[in-house]
Amino acid sequence: MKNAPDPSLPRRRAKTWAIGLAGTGFVLLLLAALRVAAGEGGVGATRLAVLGVGSGAGAAVLLYRQHMLWPAICVSATLGILATYLVFVGSTAVYLGWSDAAYFFGQERLWARVWLTVWTATISTGLSVILGIPVGYALSRLRFPVPRLIATLIDLPVMVPAAAIGALLFGFVRTPPVRNVLDAMGLELAHSATGVIFVQFVVTIAFAARLMKASFDAVNPRFEQVSRSLGASLPATFLHVTLPLAKRGVMASLIVVWARAAAEWEALMLFVGGTEKQTDVLPFAIYLDWNGGMMGWCVSMSLVCVLLAVATMGAMRLIGGRSYVW
Amino acid sequence: MLFHAGVGQRSSLNEIKVIFEERHPEVKVNFSYKGSGYFIADISRSKEGDLYLPGEEFYLLQAVERGFITDYDPQRDIAAYFVTVLVTPKGNPKNIRTLADCAKPGVKIGLGNPRACAIGIWHEKTFQKAGIWEAVRENASMSAKCIPELGNAVQHKLIDATILWSSTAVLYLRDVEIIPLKAAYRGAVRLPVGVLEFSRFPQEAQLLKDLILSAAGKEIFESHAYAIGDIPTDEQGFVTDGGASTDALMEWLVHAARAVKEGDLDAEGVGPLLKEVVRQGKTRRSGT
């Protein structure tokens, strides 16, 4: 047994070869695609494509013989999606070009819209979370009749299309009790930033409740029982035990809710309408400018949306990295 | 003051708004821009708003029918006209010269869905009048729900030709070629404006309406490639003056498309479209 070969060595070799082959195959296919795109198809491109597919198949055979095909497929799928994202953003940046990018990103109009999106989404997220924390706690901890039915009803706005919510809001705000309250408060919801916040709030409240429930579910109830048995009241236990333990989950939820609020468009389109400088948050501004044939603005603002998403996701990973929620 | 307006008229109305607010600083105009199809639902339910300028007379007549507008005068209340033009991608790859070329086999035509947008109705009308509707329908590769969808498709070479409003075509000067239609097939679509019955600021709304219908207002529309003045049309909406009242606009459009592509920003012959030419000349991908 002393001289038996290391069993992992052939596997490692096969892996190196497979990665090399698959990589070569990918590059060859890309070259073929570029030739076709440049209008130079024909024999050259076909040869490249055949070689590419061949080396991909070689990699697959190698991996299959070493029983590594399934993990390789999973990894390739992930890499494939990442590569697509890269092409997505990269091609858009190329389409826009440096000088135009400098022009559009230097315009105040763009940043005014970013700012509008940021502050409306922040306020609506705050409102959603203020309501979402007690609702999430109730769903997670308290006993009440027909819990599943109630949880499902609370979740409805997650499933119902935002456009439908926008359409339903019309009736909601024009019917007597709500209408009177709004009139008394002097609030005008249609065609104003207040309306934007209202719509974002309605659309995100279900997300907030759902994510808060998940955050509280992740806290072991034993800690709360100990706190109660030592004489702390329920509110004190919630504030000093449950909430701190659920902190990561709550923060992560906050960011998810914020991102959803900032991305809201359909209900806004129907219920609030596009008023420049007042309701044209980024998704809406993209639509309005697309209508005006202003592709430069559309593309720049879309890139800003991607940047915002990257920033929020990054923040979420930093803050809520190990939470159960995300 | 709340102004319900077709999203396509945004650039012109924003300019008119600036003039109006300079003259009447105490009044603030808020626009609610939507696709024309959304308005009636919104207005019927909300009973809010002061002024209404949809992208088609049809939608305004719906408001008249429901009693939301009572003083509509189809002679007086026309701010401007859309004029139909043939549009192809830059370089005109399929060499489309006339309406008949759209019926050639292998040409991809973009059509609008007549139930969703007014331009779709015009596609059907125009190609039917030319007697090539069936052949064009065979060539159709898309059924757009709104007119910018067609503009973007031509801009990005997804179709070989389509018919657009002049005011839409002018947004894509860098990426499209504009081909005027023969007068017999050239449509002029009225763009009406009306004060709503339940207006909270009827006097101010009337002032803004007057400004839109004044020479200054119409000039702004003209600078965005709308036709202005009196354009005689038949029952279907095709021009009946042999093109006399719209020929100049067609000439400007053709020149403007060339001027932007050649970077010749002081080009002569683009008339009131100069501002649009300069705007689009500033960047490769247009913006304001």
GROMACS .gro file of N, CA, C and O in nm, chain A residues 94-97 100 103-104 109 167 170-171 174 188 190-191 269-270 272-276 278 287-297, chain B residues 2 4 7 10 14 28 30-35 38 42 45-46 48 146 148-149 152 155-156 171-172 200 279 282-288:
model
  272
   94VAL      N    1  -2.081   5.039  -2.326
   94VAL     CA    2  -2.022   5.062  -2.458
   94VAL      C    3  -2.120   5.138  -2.547
   94VAL      O    4  -2.083   5.232  -2.617
   95TYR      N    5  -2.247   5.098  -2.540
   95TYR     CA    6  -2.352   5.164  -2.618
   95TYR      C    7  -2.356   5.313  -2.586
   95TYR      O    8  -2.368   5.397  -2.675
   96LEU      N    9  -2.344   5.345  -2.457
   96LEU     CA   10  -2.352   5.485  -2.415
   96LEU      C   11  -2.224   5.560  -2.455
   96LEU      O   12  -2.232   5.673  -2.502
   97GLY      N   13  -2.109   5.496  -2.438
   97GLY     CA   14  -1.983   5.560  -2.476
   97GLY      C   15  -1.933   5.656  -2.368
   97GLY      O   16  -2.011   5.706  -2.288
  100ASP      N   17  -2.057   6.049  -2.381
  100ASP     CA   18  -2.197   6.064  -2.341
  100ASP      C   19  -2.215   6.032  -2.194
  100ASP      O   20  -2.291   6.099  -2.125
  103TYR      N   21  -2.120   6.320  -2.005
  103TYR     CA   22  -2.220   6.426  -2.018
  103TYR      C   23  -2.341   6.400  -1.928
  103TYR      O   24  -2.381   6.483  -1.849
  104PHE      N   25  -2.399   6.279  -1.941
  104PHE     CA   26  -2.524   6.251  -1.867
  104PHE      C   27  -2.499   6.243  -1.717
  104PHE      O   28  -2.579   6.293  -1.638
  109ARG      N   29  -2.992   6.693  -1.355
  109ARG     CA   30  -3.121   6.627  -1.368
  109ARG      C   31  -3.115   6.481  -1.322
  109ARG      O   32  -3.206   6.431  -1.256
  167ALA      N   33  -5.425   5.000  -0.926
  167ALA     CA   34  -5.564   5.015  -0.971
  167ALA      C   35  -5.658   5.014  -0.850
  167ALA      O   36  -5.755   5.091  -0.844
  170PHE      N   37  -5.707   5.347  -0.636
  170PHE     CA   38  -5.802   5.449  -0.681
  170PHE      C   39  -5.928   5.445  -0.596
  170PHE      O   40  -5.972   5.545  -0.541
  171GLY      N   41  -5.986   5.325  -0.587
  171GLY     CA   42  -6.109   5.310  -0.509
  171GLY      C   43  -6.083   5.341  -0.363
  171GLY      O   44  -6.161   5.411  -0.297
  174ARG      N   45  -6.074   5.713  -0.273
  174ARG     CA   46  -6.191   5.798  -0.305
  174ARG      C   47  -6.314   5.759  -0.225
  174ARG      O   48  -6.419   5.815  -0.246
  188GLU      N   49  -5.268   6.522  -0.044
  188GLU     CA   50  -5.308   6.493  -0.181
  188GLU      C   51  -5.215   6.385  -0.234
  188GLU      O   52  -5.094   6.404  -0.243
  190ALA      N   53  -5.249   6.171  -0.526
  190ALA     CA   54  -5.220   6.157  -0.668
  190ALA      C   55  -5.125   6.270  -0.710
  190ALA      O   56  -5.135   6.381  -0.659
  191HIS      N   57  -5.036   6.241  -0.800
  191HIS     CA   58  -4.951   6.342  -0.863
  191HIS      C   59  -4.861   6.418  -0.766
  191HIS      O   60  -4.838   6.536  -0.784
  269MET      N   61  -4.721   5.425  -1.178
  269MET     CA   62  -4.765   5.460  -1.312
  269MET      C   63  -4.917   5.477  -1.315
  269MET      O   64  -4.970   5.572  -1.371
  270LEU      N   65  -4.987   5.382  -1.253
  270LEU     CA   66  -5.132   5.386  -1.259
  270LEU      C   67  -5.190   5.489  -1.164
  270LEU      O   68  -5.281   5.563  -1.198
  272VAL      N   69  -5.025   5.730  -0.937
  272VAL     CA   70  -4.969   5.864  -0.912
  272VAL      C   71  -4.948   5.943  -1.041
  272VAL      O   72  -4.973   6.062  -1.046
  273GLY      N   73  -4.903   5.876  -1.147
  273GLY     CA   74  -4.880   5.948  -1.272
  273GLY      C   75  -4.744   6.017  -1.271
  273GLY      O   76  -4.687   6.042  -1.166
  274GLY      N   77  -4.693   6.045  -1.390
  274GLY     CA   78  -4.559   6.101  -1.400
  274GLY      C   79  -4.561   6.252  -1.398
  274GLY      O   80  -4.605   6.316  -1.493
  275THR      N   81  -4.519   6.313  -1.291
  275THR     CA   82  -4.504   6.457  -1.286
  275THR      C   83  -4.357   6.486  -1.268
  275THR      O   84  -4.297   6.440  -1.171
  276GLU      N   85  -4.300   6.561  -1.363
  276GLU     CA   86  -4.156   6.583  -1.356
  276GLU      C   87  -4.117   6.656  -1.229
  276GLU      O   88  -4.187   6.745  -1.184
  278GLN      N   89  -4.136   6.570  -0.941
  278GLN     CA   90  -4.215   6.540  -0.822
  278GLN      C   91  -4.236   6.391  -0.802
  278GLN      O   92  -4.225   6.341  -0.691
  287TYR      N   93  -3.895   5.539  -1.785
  287TYR     CA   94  -4.011   5.523  -1.873
  287TYR      C   95  -4.042   5.653  -1.948
  287TYR      O   96  -4.063   5.653  -2.070
  288LEU      N   97  -4.042   5.764  -1.876
  288LEU     CA   98  -4.076   5.893  -1.938
  288LEU      C   99  -3.976   5.927  -2.048
  288LEU      O  100  -4.014   5.971  -2.157
  289ASP      N  101  -3.847   5.905  -2.022
  289ASP     CA  102  -3.746   5.941  -2.120
  289ASP      C  103  -3.746   5.845  -2.238
  289ASP      O  104  -3.718   5.883  -2.351
  290TRP      N  105  -3.780   5.721  -2.212
  290TRP     CA  106  -3.793   5.624  -2.321
  290TRP      C  107  -3.903   5.672  -2.416
  290TRP      O  108  -3.891   5.665  -2.537
  291ASN      N  109  -4.011   5.724  -2.357
  291ASN     CA  110  -4.121   5.777  -2.437
  291ASN      C  111  -4.076   5.894  -2.522
  291ASN      O  112  -4.131   5.917  -2.628
  292GLY      N  113  -3.979   5.970  -2.470
  292GLY     CA  114  -3.932   6.086  -2.546
  292GLY      C  115  -3.817   6.051  -2.637
  292GLY      O  116  -3.751   6.140  -2.689
  293GLY      N  117  -3.789   5.921  -2.654
  293GLY     CA  118  -3.682   5.880  -2.743
  293GLY      C  119  -3.544   5.914  -2.690
  293GLY      O  120  -3.448   5.917  -2.765
  294MET      N  121  -3.533   5.943  -2.560
  294MET     CA  122  -3.405   5.988  -2.508
  294MET      C  123  -3.328   5.870  -2.449
  294MET      O  124  -3.321   5.851  -2.328
  295MET      N  125  -3.272   5.790  -2.539
  295MET     CA  126  -3.206   5.667  -2.498
  295MET      C  127  -3.087   5.694  -2.408
  295MET      O  128  -3.054   5.616  -2.321
  296GLY      N  129  -3.019   5.807  -2.430
  296GLY     CA  130  -2.904   5.841  -2.348
  296GLY      C  131  -2.942   5.847  -2.201
  296GLY      O  132  -2.876   5.788  -2.115
  297TRP      N  133  -3.051   5.919  -2.173
  297TRP     CA  134  -3.098   5.929  -2.035
  297TRP      C  135  -3.139   5.793  -1.983
  297TRP      O  136  -3.109   5.757  -1.868
  328LEU      N  137  -5.339   7.119  -1.222
  328LEU     CA  138  -5.300   6.986  -1.270
  328LEU      C  139  -5.337   6.970  -1.418
  328LEU      O  140  -5.449   6.997  -1.458
  330HIS      N  141  -5.342   6.714  -1.729
  330HIS     CA  142  -5.330   6.579  -1.783
  330HIS      C  143  -5.284   6.588  -1.928
  330HIS      O  144  -5.355   6.646  -2.010
  333VAL      N  145  -4.793   6.177  -2.286
  333VAL     CA  146  -4.651   6.178  -2.254
  333VAL      C  147  -4.568   6.221  -2.376
  333VAL      O  148  -4.460   6.277  -2.362
  336ARG      N  149  -4.450   6.594  -2.401
  336ARG     CA  150  -4.380   6.644  -2.285
  336ARG      C  151  -4.285   6.759  -2.315
  336ARG      O  152  -4.287   6.862  -2.247
  340ASN      N  153  -4.346   7.128  -2.161
  340ASN     CA  154  -4.254   7.179  -2.058
  340ASN      C  155  -4.205   7.318  -2.095
  340ASN      O  156  -4.190   7.403  -2.008
  354LYS      N  157  -4.870   7.744  -1.029
  354LYS     CA  158  -4.774   7.638  -1.053
  354LYS      C  159  -4.843   7.526  -1.132
  354LYS      O  160  -4.951   7.482  -1.096
  356ASN      N  161  -4.860   7.153  -1.264
  356ASN     CA  162  -4.808   7.017  -1.249
  356ASN      C  163  -4.863   6.932  -1.362
  356ASN      O  164  -4.984   6.930  -1.386
  357PHE      N  165  -4.773   6.861  -1.428
  357PHE     CA  166  -4.820   6.773  -1.535
  357PHE      C  167  -4.837   6.633  -1.482
  357PHE      O  168  -4.759   6.586  -1.400
  358SER      N  169  -4.940   6.567  -1.532
  358SER     CA  170  -4.950   6.423  -1.510
  358SER      C  171  -4.938   6.360  -1.647
  358SER      O  172  -5.032   6.362  -1.726
  359TYR      N  173  -4.819   6.310  -1.678
  359TYR     CA  174  -4.798   6.252  -1.810
  359TYR      C  175  -4.829   6.105  -1.808
  359TYR      O  176  -4.781   6.032  -1.722
  360LYS      N  177  -4.910   6.062  -1.902
  360LYS     CA  178  -4.941   5.920  -1.914
  360LYS      C  179  -4.961   5.889  -2.060
  360LYS      O  180  -4.967   5.978  -2.143
  361GLY      N  181  -4.974   5.760  -2.091
  361GLY     CA  182  -5.020   5.723  -2.223
  361GLY      C  183  -5.166   5.764  -2.232
  361GLY      O  184  -5.238   5.758  -2.133
  364TYR      N  185  -5.470   5.585  -2.065
  364TYR     CA  186  -5.491   5.578  -1.920
  364TYR      C  187  -5.580   5.690  -1.868
  364TYR      O  188  -5.635   5.682  -1.760
  368ASP      N  189  -5.845   5.750  -1.527
  368ASP     CA  190  -5.796   5.835  -1.418
  368ASP      C  191  -5.893   5.950  -1.392
  368ASP      O  192  -5.940   5.971  -1.279
  371ARG      N  193  -6.242   5.863  -1.248
  371ARG     CA  194  -6.245   5.823  -1.108
  371ARG      C  195  -6.204   5.936  -1.017
  371ARG      O  196  -6.261   5.953  -0.910
  372SER      N  197  -6.103   6.013  -1.059
  372SER     CA  198  -6.050   6.110  -0.964
  372SER      C  199  -6.126   6.242  -0.969
  372SER      O  200  -6.129   6.314  -0.872
  374GLU      N  201  -6.032   6.497  -1.093
  374GLU     CA  202  -5.931   6.598  -1.060
  374GLU      C  203  -5.862   6.641  -1.188
  374GLU      O  204  -5.853   6.562  -1.282
  472CYS      N  205  -4.737   5.103  -2.804
  472CYS     CA  206  -4.728   5.249  -2.802
  472CYS      C  207  -4.624   5.294  -2.903
  472CYS      O  208  -4.537   5.216  -2.943
  474PRO      N  209  -4.355   5.498  -2.902
  474PRO     CA  210  -4.210   5.493  -2.881
  474PRO      C  211  -4.151   5.354  -2.903
  474PRO      O  212  -4.033   5.342  -2.938
  475GLU      N  213  -4.234   5.252  -2.884
  475GLU     CA  214  -4.188   5.116  -2.909
  475GLU      C  215  -4.143   5.103  -3.056
  475GLU      O  216  -4.040   5.042  -3.085
  478ASN      N  217  -3.817   5.314  -3.111
  478ASN     CA  218  -3.700   5.242  -3.063
  478ASN      C  219  -3.663   5.126  -3.154
  478ASN      O  220  -3.546   5.094  -3.171
  481GLN      N  221  -3.486   5.271  -3.445
  481GLN     CA  222  -3.357   5.322  -3.399
  481GLN      C  223  -3.257   5.208  -3.385
  481GLN      O  224  -3.141   5.223  -3.419
  482HIS      N  225  -3.301   5.095  -3.335
  482HIS     CA  226  -3.210   4.983  -3.311
  482HIS      C  227  -3.219   4.877  -3.421
  482HIS      O  228  -3.185   4.762  -3.398
  497LEU      N  229  -3.743   6.265  -3.281
  497LEU     CA  230  -3.666   6.231  -3.161
  497LEU      C  231  -3.548   6.141  -3.192
  497LEU      O  232  -3.460   6.121  -3.110
  498TYR      N  233  -3.548   6.081  -3.310
  498TYR     CA  234  -3.446   5.981  -3.341
  498TYR      C  235  -3.361   6.022  -3.461
  498TYR      O  236  -3.316   5.938  -3.538
  526ARG      N  237  -6.035   7.323  -1.062
  526ARG     CA  238  -6.037   7.408  -0.943
  526ARG      C  239  -5.984   7.548  -0.974
  526ARG      O  240  -6.002   7.641  -0.896
  605ARG      N  241  -2.975   6.999  -3.002
  605ARG     CA  242  -2.990   6.913  -2.885
  605ARG      C  243  -2.934   6.773  -2.912
  605ARG      O  244  -2.855   6.720  -2.834
  608LYS      N  245  -2.549   6.727  -2.959
  608LYS     CA  246  -2.460   6.735  -2.844
  608LYS      C  247  -2.409   6.599  -2.799
  608LYS      O  248  -2.299   6.586  -2.749
  609THR      N  249  -2.493   6.498  -2.808
  609THR     CA  250  -2.455   6.365  -2.760
  609THR      C  251  -2.485   6.263  -2.867
  609THR      O  252  -2.563   6.287  -2.957
  610ARG      N  253  -2.419   6.147  -2.855
  610ARG     CA  254  -2.443   6.040  -2.951
  610ARG      C  255  -2.578   5.975  -2.922
  610ARG      O  256  -2.653   5.940  -3.011
  611ARG      N  257  -2.607   5.958  -2.794
  611ARG     CA  258  -2.737   5.903  -2.752
  611ARG      C  259  -2.819   6.020  -2.702
  611ARG      O  260  -2.781   6.085  -2.606
  612SER      N  261  -2.931   6.044  -2.767
  612SER     CA  262  -2.995   6.174  -2.743
  612SER      C  263  -3.047   6.190  -2.601
  612SER      O  264  -3.086   6.096  -2.535
  613GLY      N  265  -3.047   6.312  -2.558
  613GLY     CA  266  -3.100   6.354  -2.428
  613GLY      C  267  -3.130   6.501  -2.438
  613GLY      O  268  -3.104   6.562  -2.540
  614THR      N  269  -3.185   6.560  -2.333
  614THR     CA  270  -3.212   6.704  -2.342
  614THR      C  271  -3.093   6.781  -2.290
  614THR      O  272  -3.031   6.739  -2.197
   0.00000   0.00000   0.00000
